[in-house]
C-alpha cells in the first residue's frame, strides 16, 4: 500500500522511459513516484532489442536527438550504480543492390551534413566485418557512435538511481482514476491506494492512450507488433549490431524489392549480439491490435531473412521467440510534451522502436520541462502533443 500520499511529480509507467524520467526528475531535487501496474520493465521494455541507435534515424532533428541521447547514455554508464551491459562498438547497415548503395551514399551524405559520424562501406569492408556475411553483399554504411545495452537491466538501473535520489517506486499499482483538483494538483487513485501530485507524466508507452482517456484526452499512439528471435551458435557471428538498409524502408513505409511474405510482415534484418554472445534476430512490423501471440509464419520469414545475409548461420539454435508492441505515431516521432488543456499534465510516449535509444534524452527533456528551464537539451516543439491537433485544423 501507499505510504507517502503527496509528490511533486507522479510518473505513470515503469518502463525504461518512465524510469529515466524519474531518475532525472529526482536528480533535479523534486519528489517523484513511479506508478506501474505490473512490475518494472514488464511491458515493451522487456520485449525489445537493446540498441542505442542513430544509424536509422531521419537526418536532422531525429538523428541529432539520438546523438544527444547516446551522449547521455555514455554518461549514465559511468554514474549509475547497477551495470547494464553498456558497450559502444558502432553499427552498420548492409546493402544488397546498386539501388540500395545509392540510398546508402545519400544517407551518409545527409547524416554528415547533420554532423553525425557516418561513413560508406564497400564490399571489402563488409567481408572484414564478419566471415559469415553472404558473398554478394555490395557494401553498406557505418555509424561509429551507436551502442548496445541490456534494456531490462537499464530499466532497473535507472529505477535504482531514482530511488537513491529519493524516488518512490510503486509496482502492482494500476491507475484507476486521475482528476485535477481545485488548486491544480492531481488526485490519482490506484489499486494500491490514493495519492496526489502537482504534476503527472503519462509514460505508459503503447498504453498511453488508455491512461489519457482517464483524463479525457485523445493520444494518437497505436500498437505496432514486432517479433524477435533469441538464438545462439557455437562460434560468435559478429561483434556489433547489423541491419539491412531495407529496415529504413520498412520503418518509414518505403517500397522494397522483396518477396510477398517479407513485405506482408514488414520483415527486415536486425542482428544484435548480446554480451553473453547469444544474439537477437528481427524484425517485423504489423498492425494487429494487441494480439501478442507468436506467429510461426513471421518467425520463419525473419529466420529466412537472417540466413539470406548470414548463410553460414543456418545451423543456429533457437532459444526462444517473443513479441512486443511498439508505440507508433504517424510521423515516427515520440510525444514528449505538456498538454496545454491540462496544466501540469505531460505525455512522454510514442517512441515506436526507439524507446531504448531515446530513453535518456526523454528523461532529461521531461525534467527540464517540469522545472521550466529556459533552454532545454533539445527543442521540444517537434515533439509537441499539439502537433497532431494542428495538423487536423
Tab-separated table of C-alpha atoms in Angstrom:
chain	number	residue	atom	x	y	z
A	1	UNK	CA	0.000	0.000	0.000
A	2	UNK	CA	0.967	3.642	-0.489
A	3	UNK	CA	2.842	5.096	2.494
A	4	UNK	CA	3.532	8.601	1.197
A	5	UNK	CA	0.467	10.467	-0.080
A	6	UNK	CA	1.813	13.546	-1.918
A	7	UNK	CA	4.521	14.074	-4.541
A	8	UNK	CA	5.616	16.902	-6.763
A	9	UNK	CA	5.654	14.551	-9.783
A	10	UNK	CA	3.894	11.243	-10.493
A	11	UNK	CA	5.121	9.201	-13.454
A	12	UNK	CA	2.626	6.657	-14.779
A	13	UNK	CA	4.529	3.772	-16.364
A	14	UNK	CA	7.502	1.802	-15.061
A	15	UNK	CA	9.231	1.023	-18.334
A	16	UNK	CA	12.583	2.397	-19.422
A	17	UNK	CA	11.156	5.811	-20.348
A	18	UNK	CA	9.244	6.198	-17.079
A	19	UNK	CA	12.270	5.196	-15.013
A	20	UNK	CA	14.537	7.571	-16.982
A	21	UNK	CA	12.116	10.412	-16.264
A	22	UNK	CA	12.029	9.513	-12.564
A	23	UNK	CA	15.822	9.464	-12.454
A	24	UNK	CA	16.296	12.912	-13.976
A	25	UNK	CA	13.368	14.445	-12.055
A	26	UNK	CA	14.693	13.068	-8.754
A	27	UNK	CA	18.185	14.347	-9.598
A	28	UNK	CA	16.616	17.785	-10.085
A	29	UNK	CA	15.537	17.648	-6.441
A	30	UNK	CA	11.806	17.020	-6.856
A	31	UNK	CA	9.845	14.361	-5.004
A	32	UNK	CA	8.713	11.788	-7.569
A	33	UNK	CA	6.923	8.466	-7.688
A	34	UNK	CA	6.660	5.890	-10.474
A	35	UNK	CA	3.298	4.115	-10.681
A	36	UNK	CA	3.462	0.797	-12.544
A	37	UNK	CA	0.508	-1.549	-12.924
A	38	UNK	CA	2.747	-4.639	-13.119
A	39	UNK	CA	6.463	-4.996	-12.453
A	40	UNK	CA	9.184	-2.695	-13.729
A	41	UNK	CA	10.037	-3.379	-17.383
A	42	UNK	CA	7.116	-5.799	-17.670
A	43	UNK	CA	5.849	-4.275	-20.924
A	44	UNK	CA	7.679	-3.258	-24.090
A	45	UNK	CA	10.966	-2.567	-22.260
A	46	UNK	CA	11.473	-6.302	-21.687
A	47	UNK	CA	10.283	-7.281	-25.176
A	48	UNK	CA	12.662	-5.444	-27.454
A	49	UNK	CA	16.274	-5.223	-28.541
A	50	UNK	CA	18.823	-3.099	-26.723
A	51	UNK	CA	20.103	-0.812	-29.457
A	52	UNK	CA	21.010	2.843	-28.845
A	53	UNK	CA	20.987	3.902	-32.474
A	54	UNK	CA	21.341	6.957	-34.651
A	55	UNK	CA	22.060	4.985	-37.821
A	56	UNK	CA	18.402	4.584	-38.816
A	57	UNK	CA	17.134	7.975	-37.671
A	58	UNK	CA	15.946	10.582	-40.154
A	59	UNK	CA	18.823	13.055	-40.760
A	60	UNK	CA	18.270	16.332	-38.941
A	61	UNK	CA	16.323	16.748	-35.707
A	62	UNK	CA	15.660	12.997	-35.303
A	63	UNK	CA	19.305	11.948	-35.686
A	64	UNK	CA	20.574	14.870	-33.579
A	65	UNK	CA	18.171	13.887	-30.794
A	66	UNK	CA	19.510	10.326	-30.961
A	67	UNK	CA	23.129	11.505	-30.891
A	68	UNK	CA	22.485	13.567	-27.745
A	69	UNK	CA	20.736	10.581	-26.156
A	70	UNK	CA	23.793	8.445	-26.910
A	71	UNK	CA	25.991	11.012	-25.176
A	72	UNK	CA	23.725	10.947	-22.124
A	73	UNK	CA	23.748	7.142	-22.125
A	74	UNK	CA	27.524	7.105	-22.128
A	75	UNK	CA	27.410	9.277	-19.024
A	76	UNK	CA	24.794	7.058	-17.381
A	77	UNK	CA	27.068	4.048	-17.867
A	78	UNK	CA	29.520	5.813	-15.529
A	79	UNK	CA	27.150	7.385	-12.996
A	80	UNK	CA	24.546	4.668	-12.379
A	81	UNK	CA	25.456	2.105	-9.734
A	82	UNK	CA	23.989	-1.011	-11.360
A	83	UNK	CA	25.719	-2.074	-14.611
A	84	UNK	CA	23.520	-2.633	-17.677
A	85	UNK	CA	25.905	-4.177	-20.240
A	86	UNK	CA	26.662	-0.904	-22.000
A	87	UNK	CA	29.055	-1.096	-24.958
A	88	UNK	CA	29.506	1.192	-27.963
A	89	UNK	CA	31.083	-0.615	-30.914
A	90	UNK	CA	29.077	1.250	-33.583
A	91	UNK	CA	26.649	-0.384	-36.005
A	92	UNK	CA	26.228	-0.949	-39.724
A	93	UNK	CA	23.566	-1.152	-42.426
A	94	UNK	CA	24.225	-3.549	-45.317
A	95	UNK	CA	23.096	-3.332	-48.942
A	96	UNK	CA	22.038	-5.985	-51.454
A	97	UNK	CA	21.690	-3.936	-54.641
A	98	UNK	CA	23.208	-0.991	-56.502
A	99	UNK	CA	19.989	0.937	-55.835
A	100	UNK	CA	20.435	0.396	-52.109
A	101	UNK	CA	24.054	1.542	-52.343
A	102	UNK	CA	22.823	4.781	-53.891
A	103	UNK	CA	20.411	5.172	-50.960
A	104	UNK	CA	23.292	4.473	-48.555
A	105	UNK	CA	25.510	7.077	-50.220
A	106	UNK	CA	22.752	9.695	-49.961
A	107	UNK	CA	22.045	8.715	-46.328
A	108	UNK	CA	25.726	9.111	-45.366
A	109	UNK	CA	25.949	12.493	-47.085
A	110	UNK	CA	22.818	13.802	-45.338
A	111	UNK	CA	23.921	12.486	-41.933
A	112	UNK	CA	27.392	14.005	-42.353
A	113	UNK	CA	25.766	17.335	-43.169
A	114	UNK	CA	23.806	16.980	-39.904
A	115	UNK	CA	27.083	16.459	-38.038
A	116	UNK	CA	26.951	12.699	-37.414
A	117	UNK	CA	29.942	10.318	-37.844
A	118	UNK	CA	28.718	8.150	-40.724
A	119	UNK	CA	30.857	6.551	-43.428
A	120	UNK	CA	30.200	4.460	-46.527
A	121	UNK	CA	31.393	0.838	-46.572
A	122	UNK	CA	32.454	-1.102	-49.660
A	123	UNK	CA	32.370	-4.834	-50.361
A	124	UNK	CA	35.777	-5.377	-48.761
A	125	UNK	CA	34.707	-3.583	-45.582
A	126	UNK	CA	31.717	-5.917	-45.296
A	127	UNK	CA	33.894	-9.010	-45.759
A	128	UNK	CA	36.172	-7.838	-42.957
A	129	UNK	CA	33.198	-7.198	-40.676
A	130	UNK	CA	32.126	-10.852	-40.480
A	131	UNK	CA	33.177	-14.074	-42.186
A	132	UNK	CA	29.528	-15.159	-42.022
A	133	UNK	CA	28.169	-12.488	-44.365
A	134	UNK	CA	26.863	-13.516	-47.797
A	135	UNK	CA	29.469	-13.056	-50.558
A	136	UNK	CA	27.212	-10.964	-52.788
A	137	UNK	CA	26.650	-8.027	-50.414
A	138	UNK	CA	27.833	-4.848	-52.101
A	139	UNK	CA	28.580	-2.689	-49.084
A	140	UNK	CA	26.739	-0.527	-46.611
A	141	UNK	CA	27.311	2.252	-44.112
A	142	UNK	CA	28.509	2.682	-40.534
A	143	UNK	CA	27.617	4.913	-37.596
A	144	UNK	CA	30.507	4.957	-35.123
A	145	UNK	CA	28.566	6.225	-32.087
A	146	UNK	CA	25.893	3.513	-31.904
A	147	UNK	CA	25.739	1.456	-28.730
A	148	UNK	CA	24.002	-1.521	-27.104
A	149	UNK	CA	22.580	-2.171	-23.636
A	150	UNK	CA	20.519	-4.741	-21.808
A	151	UNK	CA	17.179	-2.868	-21.706
A	152	UNK	CA	15.835	-4.860	-18.761
A	153	UNK	CA	18.936	-4.151	-16.664
A	154	UNK	CA	18.971	-0.497	-17.752
A	155	UNK	CA	15.380	-0.021	-16.594
A	156	UNK	CA	16.245	-1.387	-13.149
A	157	UNK	CA	19.467	0.634	-13.040
A	158	UNK	CA	17.564	3.870	-13.743
A	159	UNK	CA	14.957	2.942	-11.118
A	160	UNK	CA	17.726	2.265	-8.601
A	161	UNK	CA	19.336	5.607	-9.413
A	162	UNK	CA	15.985	7.348	-8.992
A	163	UNK	CA	15.467	5.684	-5.596
A	164	UNK	CA	18.939	6.757	-4.481
A	165	UNK	CA	17.768	10.312	-5.185
A	166	UNK	CA	14.586	9.863	-3.154
A	167	UNK	CA	12.089	8.494	-5.699
A	168	UNK	CA	9.373	6.058	-4.638
A	169	UNK	CA	8.608	3.140	-6.959
A	170	UNK	CA	5.093	1.648	-6.765
A	171	UNK	CA	4.517	-1.641	-8.589
A	172	UNK	CA	1.345	-3.716	-8.934
A	173	UNK	CA	-0.464	-0.369	-8.707
A	174	UNK	CA	-2.791	0.200	-11.646
A	175	UNK	CA	-4.144	3.728	-12.079
A	176	UNK	CA	-7.947	3.621	-11.969
A	177	UNK	CA	-8.711	7.348	-11.941
A	178	UNK	CA	-6.927	10.691	-12.262
A	179	UNK	CA	-8.614	14.042	-11.692
A	180	UNK	CA	-7.429	17.625	-11.463
A	181	UNK	CA	-8.434	19.232	-8.193
A	182	UNK	CA	-9.155	22.832	-7.255
A	183	UNK	CA	-5.749	24.440	-6.895
A	184	UNK	CA	-4.199	22.459	-9.766
A	185	UNK	CA	-2.869	19.284	-8.173
A	186	UNK	CA	-3.950	15.834	-9.374
A	187	UNK	CA	-5.638	13.135	-7.310
A	188	UNK	CA	-4.573	9.695	-8.549
A	189	UNK	CA	-6.417	6.580	-7.466
A	190	UNK	CA	-4.642	3.241	-7.839
A	191	UNK	CA	-5.265	-0.333	-6.832
A	192	UNK	CA	-2.715	0.238	-4.025
A	193	UNK	CA	-4.373	3.384	-2.684
A	194	UNK	CA	-4.643	7.105	-3.414
A	195	UNK	CA	-2.024	9.838	-3.790
A	196	UNK	CA	-1.778	13.398	-5.070
A	197	UNK	CA	0.816	15.099	-7.263
A	198	UNK	CA	1.382	18.614	-8.543
A	199	UNK	CA	2.361	17.256	-11.959
A	200	UNK	CA	1.690	13.997	-13.798
A	201	UNK	CA	3.665	12.367	-16.610
A	202	UNK	CA	1.921	9.764	-18.773
A	203	UNK	CA	4.807	7.471	-19.743
A	204	UNK	CA	2.691	4.376	-20.328
A	205	UNK	CA	4.089	3.659	-23.791
A	206	UNK	CA	1.709	1.777	-26.020
A	207	UNK	CA	-0.911	2.008	-23.266
A	208	UNK	CA	-0.642	5.826	-23.021
A	209	UNK	CA	-3.943	6.328	-24.911
A	210	UNK	CA	-5.849	4.309	-22.265
A	211	UNK	CA	-4.222	6.352	-19.482
A	212	UNK	CA	-5.026	9.520	-21.420
A	213	UNK	CA	-8.707	8.627	-21.700
A	214	UNK	CA	-8.957	8.732	-17.895
A	215	UNK	CA	-8.323	12.494	-18.040
A	216	UNK	CA	-10.302	13.000	-21.261
A	217	UNK	CA	-7.539	13.403	-23.852
A	218	UNK	CA	-7.014	11.520	-27.106
A	219	UNK	CA	-3.420	10.389	-27.662
A	220	UNK	CA	-2.717	9.231	-31.265
A	221	UNK	CA	-0.452	6.283	-30.429
A	222	UNK	CA	-1.106	2.804	-31.851
A	223	UNK	CA	0.433	-0.628	-31.113
A	224	UNK	CA	2.759	-1.958	-33.807
A	225	UNK	CA	3.657	-5.577	-33.135
A	226	UNK	CA	7.174	-6.905	-33.604
A	227	UNK	CA	8.702	-10.396	-33.360
A	228	UNK	CA	12.226	-11.227	-32.157
A	229	UNK	CA	14.208	-14.475	-32.115
A	230	UNK	CA	16.854	-15.235	-29.483
A	231	UNK	CA	19.405	-17.653	-30.954
A	232	UNK	CA	22.940	-18.974	-30.478
A	233	UNK	CA	25.794	-20.688	-32.284
A	234	UNK	CA	28.983	-22.445	-31.220
A	235	UNK	CA	31.117	-19.567	-32.566
A	236	UNK	CA	30.270	-15.840	-32.493
A	237	UNK	CA	28.762	-14.424	-35.685
A	238	UNK	CA	29.628	-10.759	-35.170
A	239	UNK	CA	30.552	-8.190	-32.571
A	240	UNK	CA	28.110	-5.376	-33.297
A	241	UNK	CA	24.624	-4.507	-34.435
A	242	UNK	CA	23.799	-5.074	-38.112
A	243	UNK	CA	20.700	-4.118	-40.082
A	244	UNK	CA	19.820	-4.160	-43.736
A	245	UNK	CA	19.093	-0.856	-45.387
A	246	UNK	CA	15.640	-2.242	-46.129
A	247	UNK	CA	14.986	-1.662	-42.414
A	248	UNK	CA	14.801	2.054	-43.177
A	249	UNK	CA	12.263	1.433	-45.918
A	250	UNK	CA	10.246	-0.896	-43.665
A	251	UNK	CA	10.278	1.632	-40.831
A	252	UNK	CA	9.304	4.640	-42.921
A	253	UNK	CA	6.910	2.901	-45.327
A	254	UNK	CA	9.072	2.889	-48.466
A	255	UNK	CA	8.960	0.384	-51.342
A	256	UNK	CA	11.209	-2.682	-51.208
A	257	UNK	CA	12.065	-5.395	-53.722
A	258	UNK	CA	11.398	-8.433	-51.530
A	259	UNK	CA	9.121	-11.477	-51.591
A	260	UNK	CA	5.470	-11.043	-50.668
A	261	UNK	CA	5.742	-12.627	-47.212
A	262	UNK	CA	8.689	-10.441	-46.206
A	263	UNK	CA	6.729	-7.399	-47.358
A	264	UNK	CA	3.487	-8.542	-45.705
A	265	UNK	CA	5.056	-8.863	-42.247
A	266	UNK	CA	7.384	-5.873	-42.577
A	267	UNK	CA	10.411	-8.131	-42.056
A	268	UNK	CA	13.901	-6.670	-42.239
A	269	UNK	CA	17.204	-7.944	-40.868
A	270	UNK	CA	18.251	-6.801	-37.412
A	271	UNK	CA	21.139	-8.694	-35.798
A	272	UNK	CA	22.216	-7.805	-32.261
A	273	UNK	CA	24.893	-9.760	-30.362
A	274	UNK	CA	24.431	-9.870	-26.602
A	275	UNK	CA	27.184	-9.688	-24.009
A	276	UNK	CA	26.837	-13.455	-23.493
A	277	UNK	CA	27.329	-13.990	-27.266
A	278	UNK	CA	23.803	-15.180	-27.879
A	279	UNK	CA	22.120	-12.915	-30.407
A	280	UNK	CA	18.756	-11.372	-31.210
A	281	UNK	CA	17.321	-11.535	-34.715
A	282	UNK	CA	14.473	-9.416	-36.011
A	283	UNK	CA	12.483	-7.666	-37.037
A	284	UNK	CA	8.844	-7.479	-38.117
A	285	UNK	CA	6.208	-4.715	-38.087
A	286	UNK	CA	2.463	-5.369	-38.029
A	287	UNK	CA	-0.685	-3.507	-37.030
A	288	UNK	CA	-2.749	-6.254	-35.404
A	289	UNK	CA	-4.034	-4.542	-32.276
A	290	UNK	CA	-2.889	-6.108	-29.024
A	291	UNK	CA	-2.694	-9.710	-30.296
A	292	UNK	CA	0.575	-10.780	-28.685
A	293	UNK	CA	0.796	-14.431	-29.769
A	294	UNK	CA	3.866	-15.571	-31.707
A	295	UNK	CA	3.116	-16.210	-35.385
A	296	UNK	CA	5.341	-19.005	-36.724
A	297	UNK	CA	4.944	-17.668	-40.261
A	298	UNK	CA	6.516	-14.383	-39.187
A	299	UNK	CA	9.287	-16.197	-37.286
A	300	UNK	CA	10.139	-18.248	-40.380
A	301	UNK	CA	10.215	-15.098	-42.511
A	302	UNK	CA	12.613	-13.440	-40.048
A	303	UNK	CA	14.857	-16.529	-39.976
A	304	UNK	CA	14.923	-16.730	-43.788
A	305	UNK	CA	15.861	-13.071	-43.996
A	306	UNK	CA	18.694	-13.536	-41.498
A	307	UNK	CA	20.072	-16.532	-43.385
A	308	UNK	CA	19.943	-14.577	-46.642
A	309	UNK	CA	22.528	-12.165	-45.152
A	310	UNK	CA	24.305	-14.787	-42.995
A	311	UNK	CA	24.109	-18.103	-44.943
A	312	UNK	CA	26.555	-19.852	-42.608
A	313	UNK	CA	24.246	-19.079	-39.684
A	314	UNK	CA	21.661	-21.599	-40.914
A	315	UNK	CA	22.700	-24.038	-38.169
A	316	UNK	CA	21.811	-21.604	-35.364
A	317	UNK	CA	19.914	-22.886	-32.360
A	318	UNK	CA	16.723	-21.041	-31.498
A	319	UNK	CA	16.422	-20.365	-27.760
A	320	UNK	CA	13.063	-18.604	-27.793
A	321	UNK	CA	10.847	-16.235	-29.753
A	322	UNK	CA	8.696	-13.433	-28.406
A	323	UNK	CA	6.666	-10.406	-29.430
A	324	UNK	CA	6.321	-6.857	-28.193
A	325	UNK	CA	4.336	-3.752	-29.087
A	326	UNK	CA	5.949	-0.562	-30.359
A	327	UNK	CA	4.031	2.653	-29.585
A	328	UNK	CA	3.680	4.076	-33.115
A	329	UNK	CA	2.894	7.647	-34.146
A	330	UNK	CA	2.103	8.820	-37.652
A	331	UNK	CA	5.267	10.917	-38.036
A	332	UNK	CA	7.553	8.386	-36.253
A	333	UNK	CA	8.486	10.897	-33.543
A	334	UNK	CA	7.511	10.486	-29.890
A	335	UNK	CA	5.256	12.828	-27.950
A	336	UNK	CA	7.307	14.485	-25.212
A	337	UNK	CA	5.194	17.415	-24.240
A	338	UNK	CA	2.956	19.409	-21.941
A	339	UNK	CA	-0.771	19.070	-22.564
A	340	UNK	CA	-1.992	22.643	-22.959
A	341	UNK	CA	-5.572	21.999	-21.873
A	342	UNK	CA	-4.415	20.150	-18.732
A	343	UNK	CA	-1.872	22.294	-16.864
A	344	UNK	CA	0.643	20.117	-15.063
A	345	UNK	CA	-0.043	17.063	-17.258
A	346	UNK	CA	2.698	15.731	-19.571
A	347	UNK	CA	2.983	12.936	-22.131
A	348	UNK	CA	6.227	11.037	-22.784
A	349	UNK	CA	5.317	8.160	-25.103
A	350	UNK	CA	5.102	7.117	-28.749
A	351	UNK	CA	8.760	6.206	-29.303
A	352	UNK	CA	7.900	3.241	-31.591
A	353	UNK	CA	11.101	1.144	-31.731
A	354	UNK	CA	13.245	3.949	-30.298
A	355	UNK	CA	12.289	3.826	-26.623
A	356	UNK	CA	15.645	2.358	-25.631
A	357	UNK	CA	17.578	4.768	-27.855
A	358	UNK	CA	15.693	7.835	-26.662
A	359	UNK	CA	15.035	6.995	-23.008
A	360	UNK	CA	17.870	9.173	-21.712
A	361	UNK	CA	17.053	12.245	-23.798
A	362	UNK	CA	13.351	11.853	-22.985
A	363	UNK	CA	14.014	11.688	-19.262
A	364	UNK	CA	16.283	14.730	-19.391
A	365	UNK	CA	13.846	16.767	-21.512
A	366	UNK	CA	10.820	15.985	-19.326
A	367	UNK	CA	12.756	17.004	-16.215
A	368	UNK	CA	13.661	20.292	-17.908
A	369	UNK	CA	10.069	20.922	-18.980
A	370	UNK	CA	8.770	20.213	-15.489
A	371	UNK	CA	11.322	22.527	-13.874
A	372	UNK	CA	10.633	25.137	-16.578
A	373	UNK	CA	14.200	25.510	-17.795
A	374	UNK	CA	14.727	28.466	-20.130
A	375	UNK	CA	16.690	26.260	-22.529
A	376	UNK	CA	16.145	22.538	-22.955
A	377	UNK	CA	18.644	19.948	-24.177
A	378	UNK	CA	16.760	19.729	-27.483
A	379	UNK	CA	13.922	21.739	-28.992
A	380	UNK	CA	10.614	20.434	-27.687
A	381	UNK	CA	8.370	21.840	-30.441
A	382	UNK	CA	8.822	18.912	-32.897
A	383	UNK	CA	7.686	16.536	-30.107
A	384	UNK	CA	4.646	18.585	-29.081
A	385	UNK	CA	1.318	16.882	-28.411
A	386	UNK	CA	-0.345	19.827	-30.168
A	387	UNK	CA	1.287	18.986	-33.497
A	388	UNK	CA	-1.395	16.402	-34.223
A	389	UNK	CA	-4.346	18.677	-33.475
A	390	UNK	CA	-2.764	21.493	-35.514
A	391	UNK	CA	-2.379	19.112	-38.440
A	392	UNK	CA	-6.127	18.462	-38.438
A	393	UNK	CA	-7.165	22.132	-38.249
